[in-house]
PDB file of C-alpha atoms in Angstrom:
ATOM      1  CA  MET A   1     -56.776  59.392   8.555  1.00 48.00           C
ATOM      2  CA  PRO A   2     -54.865  60.427   5.549  1.00 50.00           C
ATOM      3  CA  GLU A   3     -54.071  63.788   4.947  1.00 50.00           C
ATOM      4  CA  PRO A   4     -56.497  65.600   2.386  1.00 50.00           C
ATOM      5  CA  ARG A   5     -54.647  66.177  -0.967  1.00 53.00           C
ATOM      6  CA  ALA A   6     -54.073  69.540  -2.143  1.00 47.00           C
ATOM      7  CA  PRO A   7     -57.053  70.685  -4.739  1.00 49.00           C
ATOM      8  CA  ARG A   8     -55.454  69.809  -8.405  1.00 53.00           C
ATOM      9  CA  ALA A   9     -54.850  72.902 -10.561  1.00 48.00           C
ATOM     10  CA  SER A  10     -57.472  73.316 -12.857  1.00 48.00           C
ATOM     11  CA  ARG A  11     -56.448  73.289 -16.722  1.00 46.00           C
ATOM     12  CA  SER A  12     -56.379  76.645 -16.992  1.00 43.00           C
ATOM     13  CA  GLN A  13     -54.027  77.160 -14.247  1.00 47.00           C
ATOM     14  CA  ARG A  14     -51.336  74.724 -15.382  1.00 47.00           C
ATOM     15  CA  CYS A  15     -48.595  75.958 -18.077  1.00 42.00           C
ATOM     16  CA  PRO A  16     -49.910  74.293 -21.485  1.00 44.00           C
ATOM     17  CA  ARG A  17     -47.353  71.875 -23.377  1.00 45.00           C
ATOM     18  CA  TRP A  18     -48.228  73.957 -26.316  1.00 37.00           C
ATOM     19  CA  SER A  19     -49.742  77.378 -26.475  1.00 42.00           C
ATOM     20  CA  ARG A  20     -53.249  77.348 -27.778  1.00 44.00           C
ATOM     21  CA  ARG A  21     -54.136  79.196 -30.901  1.00 45.00           C
ATOM     22  CA  GLY A  22     -54.566  83.070 -29.955  1.00 44.00           C
ATOM     23  CA  VAL A  23     -52.887  82.897 -26.735  1.00 42.00           C
ATOM     24  CA  THR A  24     -50.086  85.607 -26.807  1.00 39.00           C
ATOM     25  CA  ALA A  25     -46.592  85.682 -25.595  1.00 40.00           C
ATOM     26  CA  LEU A  26     -47.727  88.373 -22.862  1.00 36.00           C
ATOM     27  CA  ALA A  27     -50.221  86.021 -21.635  1.00 42.00           C
ATOM     28  CA  LEU A  28     -47.615  83.305 -21.384  1.00 33.00           C
ATOM     29  CA  LEU A  29     -45.250  85.395 -19.733  1.00 35.00           C
ATOM     30  CA  ALA A  30     -47.875  86.381 -17.185  1.00 42.00           C
ATOM     31  CA  ALA A  31     -48.478  82.535 -16.523  1.00 42.00           C
ATOM     32  CA  GLY A  32     -44.790  81.922 -16.287  1.00 43.00           C
ATOM     33  CA  CYS A  33     -44.680  79.470 -19.088  1.00 44.00           C
ATOM     34  CA  ALA A  34     -42.510  81.706 -21.454  1.00 45.00           C
ATOM     35  CA  GLN A  35     -39.741  80.224 -23.187  1.00 46.00           C
ATOM     36  CA  PRO A  36     -36.542  80.673 -21.359  1.00 48.00           C
ATOM     37  CA  PRO A  37     -34.135  83.696 -22.689  1.00 50.00           C
ATOM     38  CA  GLN A  38     -31.436  83.029 -24.958  1.00 54.00           C
ATOM     39  CA  THR A  39     -28.405  81.610 -23.024  1.00 62.00           C
ATOM     40  CA  PRO A  40     -24.617  83.150 -23.714  1.00 77.00           C
ATOM     41  CA  PHE A  41     -23.983  79.858 -25.314  1.00 80.00           C
ATOM     42  CA  ASP A  42     -26.596  80.246 -27.866  1.00 91.00           C
ATOM     43  CA  ARG A  43     -25.128  83.653 -28.791  1.00 94.00           C
ATOM     44  CA  VAL A  44     -21.697  82.163 -29.038  1.00 95.00           C
ATOM     45  CA  GLN A  45     -23.219  79.454 -31.365  1.00 96.00           C
ATOM     46  CA  ARG A  46     -24.817  81.999 -33.425  1.00 97.00           C
ATOM     47  CA  PHE A  47     -21.500  84.170 -33.447  1.00 97.00           C
ATOM     48  CA  ALA A  48     -19.559  81.127 -34.816  1.00 97.00           C
ATOM     49  CA  ASP A  49     -22.117  80.726 -37.456  1.00 97.00           C
ATOM     50  CA  ALA A  50     -21.793  84.394 -38.683  1.00 98.00           C
ATOM     51  CA  TYR A  51     -18.019  84.060 -38.378  1.00 97.00           C
ATOM     52  CA  VAL A  52     -18.028  81.362 -41.106  1.00 96.00           C
ATOM     53  CA  ARG A  53     -20.669  82.907 -43.138  1.00 95.00           C
ATOM     54  CA  LEU A  54     -18.343  85.961 -43.047  1.00 93.00           C
ATOM     55  CA  LEU A  55     -15.100  84.135 -43.907  1.00 93.00           C
ATOM     56  CA  PRO A  56     -16.266  81.140 -45.706  1.00 92.00           C
ATOM     57  CA  VAL A  57     -12.573  79.868 -46.481  1.00 91.00           C
ATOM     58  CA  GLY A  58     -13.668  75.995 -46.066  1.00 92.00           C
ATOM     59  CA  ARG A  59     -16.378  76.419 -49.074  1.00 91.00           C
ATOM     60  CA  VAL A  60     -13.432  78.224 -51.243  1.00 88.00           C
ATOM     61  CA  MET A  61     -11.233  75.233 -50.579  1.00 90.00           C
ATOM     62  CA  GLU A  62     -13.792  72.917 -51.300  1.00 91.00           C
ATOM     63  CA  VAL A  63     -14.795  74.394 -54.729  1.00 89.00           C
ATOM     64  CA  ALA A  64     -10.846  74.491 -55.556  1.00 88.00           C
ATOM     65  CA  ALA A  65     -10.473  70.907 -54.526  1.00 91.00           C
ATOM     66  CA  ALA A  66     -13.267  69.629 -56.751  1.00 92.00           C
ATOM     67  CA  GLN A  67     -11.841  71.286 -59.705  1.00 90.00           C
ATOM     68  CA  ASP A  68      -8.526  69.651 -59.366  1.00 92.00           C
ATOM     69  CA  ALA A  69      -7.512  66.444 -58.044  1.00 93.00           C
ATOM     70  CA  ARG A  70      -3.824  67.781 -57.474  1.00 93.00           C
ATOM     71  CA  TRP A  71      -4.840  70.858 -55.966  1.00 91.00           C
ATOM     72  CA  PRO A  72      -3.468  72.909 -54.107  1.00 89.00           C
ATOM     73  CA  LEU A  73       0.062  72.161 -55.572  1.00 89.00           C
ATOM     74  CA  GLY A  74      -1.367  71.590 -59.497  1.00 90.00           C
ATOM     75  CA  ALA A  75       1.886  70.827 -61.543  1.00 89.00           C
ATOM     76  CA  LYS A  76       4.049  70.750 -58.330  1.00 90.00           C
ATOM     77  CA  ALA A  77       2.390  67.764 -56.982  1.00 91.00           C
ATOM     78  CA  ASP A  78       4.990  65.434 -58.499  1.00 91.00           C
ATOM     79  CA  LEU A  79       7.241  66.901 -56.008  1.00 91.00           C
ATOM     80  CA  VAL A  80       5.869  65.470 -52.785  1.00 92.00           C
ATOM     81  CA  SER A  81       4.472  62.245 -51.935  1.00 93.00           C
ATOM     82  CA  ASP A  82       0.934  60.871 -52.518  1.00 94.00           C
ATOM     83  CA  THR A  83       0.759  61.008 -48.548  1.00 95.00           C
ATOM     84  CA  GLN A  84       1.906  64.574 -48.504  1.00 93.00           C
ATOM     85  CA  LEU A  85      -0.645  65.483 -51.090  1.00 94.00           C
ATOM     86  CA  ALA A  86      -3.188  63.571 -48.959  1.00 95.00           C
ATOM     87  CA  CYS A  87      -2.415  65.323 -45.951  1.00 95.00           C
ATOM     88  CA  MET A  88      -2.536  68.902 -47.395  1.00 92.00           C
ATOM     89  CA  ARG A  89      -5.954  68.166 -48.745  1.00 94.00           C
ATOM     90  CA  ALA A  90      -7.216  66.532 -45.566  1.00 94.00           C
ATOM     91  CA  GLY A  91      -5.916  69.615 -43.943  1.00 92.00           C
ATOM     92  CA  LEU A  92      -7.726  72.149 -46.057  1.00 93.00           C
ATOM     93  CA  SER A  93     -11.147  70.238 -46.172  1.00 93.00           C
ATOM     94  CA  SER A  94     -14.236  72.508 -45.440  1.00 92.00           C
ATOM     95  CA  SER A  95     -14.910  70.472 -42.239  1.00 93.00           C
ATOM     96  CA  VAL A  96     -11.485  71.200 -40.835  1.00 93.00           C
ATOM     97  CA  VAL A  97     -10.851  74.909 -41.942  1.00 93.00           C
ATOM     98  CA  SER A  98     -14.587  75.709 -40.435  1.00 94.00           C
ATOM     99  CA  GLY A  99     -13.932  73.998 -37.338  1.00 94.00           C
ATOM    100  CA  ARG A 100     -10.817  76.238 -36.704  1.00 92.00           C
ATOM    101  CA  GLN A 101     -12.710  79.051 -37.622  1.00 94.00           C
ATOM    102  CA  ARG A 102     -15.249  78.358 -35.369  1.00 96.00           C
ATOM    103  CA  GLN A 103     -13.040  78.092 -32.529  1.00 96.00           C
ATOM    104  CA  ALA A 104     -11.518  81.345 -33.182  1.00 95.00           C
ATOM    105  CA  ALA A 105     -14.980  82.693 -33.111  1.00 97.00           C
ATOM    106  CA  ARG A 106     -15.680  81.005 -29.745  1.00 96.00           C
ATOM    107  CA  ASP A 107     -12.167  82.836 -28.452  1.00 96.00           C
ATOM    108  CA  TYR A 108     -13.105  85.890 -29.672  1.00 97.00           C
ATOM    109  CA  ALA A 109     -16.594  85.583 -28.232  1.00 96.00           C
ATOM    110  CA  GLN A 110     -15.059  85.179 -24.780  1.00 95.00           C
ATOM    111  CA  ALA A 111     -12.648  88.141 -24.813  1.00 96.00           C
ATOM    112  CA  HIS A 112     -15.252  90.492 -26.322  1.00 96.00           C
ATOM    113  CA  ALA A 113     -18.250  89.459 -24.187  1.00 95.00           C
ATOM    114  CA  ASP A 114     -19.044  92.968 -23.745  1.00 95.00           C
ATOM    115  CA  THR A 115     -19.312  93.921 -27.406  1.00 96.00           C
ATOM    116  CA  LEU A 116     -20.326  90.543 -28.517  1.00 96.00           C
ATOM    117  CA  ASP A 117     -24.287  91.147 -29.212  1.00 96.00           C
ATOM    118  CA  GLY A 118     -23.452  94.331 -31.384  1.00 97.00           C
ATOM    119  CA  ASP A 119     -20.847  92.412 -33.264  1.00 98.00           C
ATOM    120  CA  LEU A 120     -23.533  89.471 -33.857  1.00 97.00           C
ATOM    121  CA  ARG A 121     -26.225  92.147 -34.893  1.00 97.00           C
ATOM    122  CA  VAL A 122     -24.061  93.662 -37.794  1.00 98.00           C
ATOM    123  CA  LEU A 123     -23.325  90.381 -38.934  1.00 98.00           C
ATOM    124  CA  GLU A 124     -26.436  89.226 -39.223  1.00 97.00           C
ATOM    125  CA  ALA A 125     -27.727  92.113 -40.458  1.00 97.00           C
ATOM    126  CA  GLY A 126     -26.000  91.620 -43.903  1.00 95.00           C
ATOM    127  CA  ALA A 127     -22.278  92.128 -43.405  1.00 94.00           C
ATOM    128  CA  ALA A 128     -21.328  88.249 -42.995  1.00 95.00           C
ATOM    129  CA  ARG A 129     -23.624  87.419 -46.130  1.00 93.00           C
ATOM    130  CA  LEU A 130     -22.290  90.283 -48.218  1.00 89.00           C
ATOM    131  CA  ILE A 131     -18.761  90.075 -47.585  1.00 87.00           C
ATOM    132  CA  GLY A 132     -18.952  86.313 -47.689  1.00 89.00           C
ATOM    133  CA  ASP A 133     -20.994  85.835 -51.061  1.00 87.00           C
ATOM    134  CA  ALA A 134     -18.080  88.431 -52.378  1.00 83.00           C
ATOM    135  CA  MET A 135     -15.550  85.908 -51.523  1.00 82.00           C
ATOM    136  CA  LEU A 136     -17.491  82.972 -52.967  1.00 85.00           C
ATOM    137  CA  ALA A 137     -17.803  84.737 -55.996  1.00 81.00           C
ATOM    138  CA  GLY A 138     -14.291  85.657 -56.534  1.00 76.00           C
ATOM    139  CA  ALA A 139     -13.565  81.867 -56.083  1.00 77.00           C
ATOM    140  CA  GLY A 140     -16.021  80.942 -58.332  1.00 78.00           C
ATOM    141  CA  ASP A 141     -18.118  78.960 -56.258  1.00 82.00           C
ATOM    142  CA  PRO A 142     -21.103  77.460 -58.928  1.00 78.00           C
ATOM    143  CA  ALA A 143     -23.551  77.070 -55.867  1.00 76.00           C
ATOM    144  CA  PRO A 144     -26.382  79.778 -56.386  1.00 67.00           C
ATOM    145  CA  ARG A 145     -26.630  82.019 -53.578  1.00 66.00           C
ATOM    146  CA  LEU A 146     -30.106  84.187 -52.829  1.00 63.00           C
ATOM    147  CA  PRO A 147     -31.007  86.533 -52.717  1.00 66.00           C
ATOM    148  CA  THR A 148     -28.411  87.971 -55.051  1.00 70.00           C
ATOM    149  CA  SER A 149     -28.916  91.598 -54.343  1.00 82.00           C
ATOM    150  CA  ALA A 150     -28.405  93.535 -51.423  1.00 88.00           C
ATOM    151  CA  THR A 151     -31.411  95.086 -49.321  1.00 92.00           C
ATOM    152  CA  PRO A 152     -30.892  98.372 -48.050  1.00 93.00           C
ATOM    153  CA  GLU A 153     -30.650  97.096 -44.392  1.00 95.00           C
ATOM    154  CA  GLU A 154     -27.631  94.765 -45.795  1.00 94.00           C
ATOM    155  CA  THR A 155     -26.046  97.283 -47.075  1.00 93.00           C
ATOM    156  CA  GLN A 156     -25.978  99.590 -44.174  1.00 96.00           C
ATOM    157  CA  ALA A 157     -24.697  96.957 -42.132  1.00 96.00           C
ATOM    158  CA  LEU A 158     -22.065  96.502 -44.391  1.00 91.00           C
ATOM    159  CA  ALA A 159     -21.030 100.274 -44.425  1.00 91.00           C
ATOM    160  CA  ALA A 160     -21.397  99.830 -40.543  1.00 94.00           C
ATOM    161  CA  PHE A 161     -19.089  96.869 -40.250  1.00 93.00           C
ATOM    162  CA  ALA A 162     -16.358  98.331 -42.554  1.00 87.00           C
ATOM    163  CA  THR A 163     -16.125 101.996 -41.537  1.00 88.00           C
ATOM    164  CA  GLU A 164     -17.442 102.363 -37.505  1.00 92.00           C
ATOM    165  CA  PRO A 165     -14.868 102.430 -34.850  1.00 92.00           C
ATOM    166  CA  ARG A 166     -16.935  99.966 -32.686  1.00 95.00           C
ATOM    167  CA  TYR A 167     -16.296  97.193 -35.017  1.00 95.00           C
ATOM    168  CA  ALA A 168     -12.269  97.626 -35.179  1.00 93.00           C
ATOM    169  CA  ALA A 169     -11.584  94.407 -32.870  1.00 96.00           C
ATOM    170  CA  LEU A 170     -13.642  92.634 -34.880  1.00 95.00           C
ATOM    171  CA  ARG A 171     -12.316  93.468 -38.466  1.00 92.00           C
ATOM    172  CA  ARG A 172      -8.749  92.832 -36.880  1.00 91.00           C
ATOM    173  CA  ALA A 173      -9.908  89.423 -35.645  1.00 93.00           C
ATOM    174  CA  THR A 174     -11.260  88.185 -38.720  1.00 90.00           C
ATOM    175  CA  GLY A 175      -8.606  89.949 -40.973  1.00 84.00           C
ATOM    176  CA  LEU A 176     -10.853  92.431 -42.520  1.00 83.00           C
ATOM    177  CA  ASP A 177      -9.457  95.504 -40.876  1.00 78.00           C
ATOM    178  CA  ALA A 178      -8.258  97.002 -44.421  1.00 64.00           C
ATOM    179  CA  LEU A 179     -12.001  97.685 -45.008  1.00 53.00           C
ATOM    180  CA  LEU A 180     -11.812 100.802 -42.709  1.00 52.00           C
ATOM    181  CA  GLY A 181     -12.547 103.834 -44.614  1.00 50.00           C
ATOM    182  CA  GLY A 182     -13.853 102.315 -47.891  1.00 50.00           C
ATOM    183  CA  GLY A 183     -17.437 102.632 -49.152  1.00 51.00           C
ATOM    184  CA  THR A 184     -19.694  99.629 -49.377  1.00 51.00           C
ATOM    185  CA  GLU A 185     -18.764  98.721 -53.038  1.00 56.00           C
ATOM    186  CA  ARG A 186     -14.778  99.156 -52.500  1.00 59.00           C
ATOM    187  CA  ALA A 187     -15.534  97.018 -49.012  1.00 51.00           C
ATOM    188  CA  ALA A 188     -17.057  94.240 -51.084  1.00 53.00           C
ATOM    189  CA  GLN A 189     -14.225  94.285 -53.577  1.00 61.00           C
ATOM    190  CA  ARG A 190     -11.583  94.244 -50.572  1.00 61.00           C
ATOM    191  CA  GLY A 191     -13.726  91.516 -49.214  1.00 54.00           C
ATOM    192  CA  ARG A 192     -12.750  89.303 -52.413  1.00 60.00           C
ATOM    193  CA  ASP A 193      -9.165  90.611 -52.214  1.00 68.00           C
ATOM    194  CA  LEU A 194      -8.644  89.755 -48.553  1.00 68.00           C
ATOM    195  CA  GLY A 195     -10.378  86.200 -49.213  1.00 67.00           C
ATOM    196  CA  HIS A 196      -7.595  85.277 -51.080  1.00 72.00           C
ATOM    197  CA  ALA A 197      -4.983  86.621 -48.670  1.00 77.00           C
ATOM    198  CA  LEU A 198      -7.089  84.148 -45.824  1.00 79.00           C
ATOM    199  CA  VAL A 199      -6.915  81.209 -48.287  1.00 79.00           C
ATOM    200  CA  VAL A 200      -2.862  81.672 -48.723  1.00 83.00           C
ATOM    201  CA  LYS A 201      -2.401  81.848 -44.800  1.00 83.00           C
ATOM    202  CA  ALA A 202      -4.561  78.429 -44.377  1.00 86.00           C
ATOM    203  CA  MET A 203      -2.608  76.853 -47.133  1.00 86.00           C
ATOM    204  CA  THR A 204       0.692  77.979 -45.327  1.00 87.00           C
ATOM    205  CA  ASP A 205      -0.528  76.394 -41.995  1.00 86.00           C
ATOM    206  CA  ALA A 206      -1.227  73.044 -43.921  1.00 88.00           C
ATOM    207  CA  PHE A 207       2.046  73.071 -45.935  1.00 88.00           C
ATOM    208  CA  LEU A 208       3.537  73.609 -42.542  1.00 89.00           C
ATOM    209  CA  SER A 209       1.773  70.598 -40.388  1.00 90.00           C
ATOM    210  CA  CYS A 210       2.364  68.321 -43.492  1.00 92.00           C
ATOM    211  CA  HIS A 211       6.066  69.074 -43.817  1.00 89.00           C
ATOM    212  CA  ILE A 212       5.859  70.506 -47.159  1.00 89.00           C
ATOM    213  CA  PRO A 213       8.260  73.344 -48.231  1.00 85.00           C
ATOM    214  CA  VAL A 214       5.999  76.516 -48.486  1.00 78.00           C
ATOM    215  CA  LYS A 215       8.075  77.786 -51.471  1.00 81.00           C
ATOM    216  CA  LEU A 216       5.812  75.399 -53.538  1.00 80.00           C
ATOM    217  CA  LEU A 217       3.005  77.285 -52.873  1.00 70.00           C
ATOM    218  CA  TYR A 218       4.304  80.031 -54.710  1.00 70.00           C
TER     219      TYR A 218
END
């Protein structure tokens, strides 16, 4: 005789594919149906997003390139070949620059796994948006960025990022270590100034990779 089948679990005993209205997260957890916890990979991806938001160098390049077909050389474009100019513009495209930043963010996350959660919180709480928006405003980005005013929580996050010793490694890694010791308004101004320095660094790397004399940058 065939073995009797185990009784089929009732609908209430099985994990629902979709939680029904009114079912709380606690009930789902008790039933073993809660969503899996966020993985380290997810946190690294979020950190990379915040890193690019903090340092929107790729967007700054994109704005500049759209305004001048001879950018970044301007009047000096006649001193290089069309191929070299195209190489420069491709090497400074938003996708290339942001890709390099995301790799830098992943490298940082791997080297600072013990502080990554705290670093991510301060960036997502407002430090990344405020400094990044200051850099874009200084570059003349025409795209609207809402909200334009900082919330008290964002201002607090910016102050913490700019001054607290626990974020010193993050400031150094992003090139924003000069923010140390400034107030929130001064930090935003320095963010614009340092944004220019980051753009120059990216340009210098592109000049070298395209075999163009760096002196043409200045």
